[in-house]
C-alpha atoms as one frame of an Amber mdcrd trajectory, in Angstrom:
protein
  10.636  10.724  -8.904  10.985   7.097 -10.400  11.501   4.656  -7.712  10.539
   6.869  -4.910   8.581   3.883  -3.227  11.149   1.618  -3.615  13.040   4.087
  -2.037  11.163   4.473   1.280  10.716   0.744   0.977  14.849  -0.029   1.443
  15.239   3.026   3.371  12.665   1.292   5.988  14.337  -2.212   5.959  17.655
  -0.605   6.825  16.580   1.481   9.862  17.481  -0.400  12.735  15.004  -2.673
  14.570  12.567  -1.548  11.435  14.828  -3.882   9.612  12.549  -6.791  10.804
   9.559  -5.657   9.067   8.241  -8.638   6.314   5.504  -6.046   4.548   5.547
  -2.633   3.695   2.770  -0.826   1.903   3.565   2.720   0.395   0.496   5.211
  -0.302   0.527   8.454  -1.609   1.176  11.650   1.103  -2.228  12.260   1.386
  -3.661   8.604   2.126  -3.869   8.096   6.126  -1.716   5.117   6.330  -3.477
   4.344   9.371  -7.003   3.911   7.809  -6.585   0.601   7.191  -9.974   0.855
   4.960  -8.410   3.075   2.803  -5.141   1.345   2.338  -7.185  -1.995   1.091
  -8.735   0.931  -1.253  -5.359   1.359  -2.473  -4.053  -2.061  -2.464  -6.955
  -3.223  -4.746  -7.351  -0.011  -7.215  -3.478   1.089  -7.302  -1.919  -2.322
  -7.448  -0.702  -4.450 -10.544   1.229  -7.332  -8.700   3.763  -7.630 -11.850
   4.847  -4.003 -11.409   3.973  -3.170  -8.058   5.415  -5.580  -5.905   8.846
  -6.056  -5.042  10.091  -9.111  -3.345  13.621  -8.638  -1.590  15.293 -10.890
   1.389  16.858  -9.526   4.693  17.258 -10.003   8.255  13.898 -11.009  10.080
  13.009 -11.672  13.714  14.608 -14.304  15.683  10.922 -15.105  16.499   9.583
 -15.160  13.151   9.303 -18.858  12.332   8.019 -18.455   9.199  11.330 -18.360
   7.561  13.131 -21.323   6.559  16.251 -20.144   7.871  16.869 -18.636  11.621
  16.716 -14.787  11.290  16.899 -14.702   7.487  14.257 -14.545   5.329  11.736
 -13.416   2.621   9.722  -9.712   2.340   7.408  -7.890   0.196   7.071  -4.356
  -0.359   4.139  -2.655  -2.403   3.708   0.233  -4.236   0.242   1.088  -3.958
   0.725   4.951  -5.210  -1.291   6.340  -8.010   0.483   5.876 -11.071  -0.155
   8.994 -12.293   3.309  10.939 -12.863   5.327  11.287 -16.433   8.086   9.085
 -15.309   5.710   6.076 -13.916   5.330   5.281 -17.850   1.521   4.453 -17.198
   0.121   4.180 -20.387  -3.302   4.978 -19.381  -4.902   8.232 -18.148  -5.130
   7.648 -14.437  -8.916   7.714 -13.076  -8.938  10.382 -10.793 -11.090   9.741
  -7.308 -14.557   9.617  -6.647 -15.426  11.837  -3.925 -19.912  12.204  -2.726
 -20.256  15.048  -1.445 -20.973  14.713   2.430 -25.006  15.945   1.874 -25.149
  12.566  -0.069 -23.119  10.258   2.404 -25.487  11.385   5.144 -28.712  10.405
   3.300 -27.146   7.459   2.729 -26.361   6.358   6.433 -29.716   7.630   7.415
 -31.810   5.258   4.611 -29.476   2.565   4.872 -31.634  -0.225   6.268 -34.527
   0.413   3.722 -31.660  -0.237   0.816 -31.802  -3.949   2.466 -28.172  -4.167
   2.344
């Protein structure tokens, strides 16, 4: 629905000691949040920084010095989701992913060296 990631986003900054958290990333349900490869992958192909990006202030860390003010302070939340829904007003047909079959990523990782990369 619109604004689900801005959702999760202010539902995480006001759950307890979460609160402190400066950057949130939001991917799609089936995106391992932990595969921090994939999550750049997202960052860089789901991103537009104008739209995607929402810059709020809150309560921070009494030992995050980063801040210019003790315990208060900036944070960034991204929506790195595909854009892909009716109400996400994308204008664009959204590229759906490329996925090699796994007989082609294992020739790959065995010729790698000759491709001189």
């Amino acid at each position: 629905y619109p604004g689900h990631a801005q959702k999760v986003m202010n539902a995480i900054w006001g759950t307890g000691q979460i609160m402190f958290t400066k950057g949130i990333v939001v991917v799609d349900e089936d995106i391992d949040p932990h595969d921090l490869n994939e999550v750049l992958f997202r960052l860089t192909s789901n991103v537009d920084p104008k739209r995607d990006m929402l810059f709020t202030e809150g309560p921070l860390d009494v030992l995050d010095h980063a801040a210019d003010r003790f315990a208060f302070g900036s944070k960034v939340g991204i929506d790195a989701t595909r854009k892909n829904r009716p109400w996400d007003g994308y204008a664009r047909e959204w590229p759906r992913d490329l996925v090699f079959p796994e007989e082609i990523r294992a020739k790959v990782a065995r010729r790698w060296k000759e491709y001189g990369v």
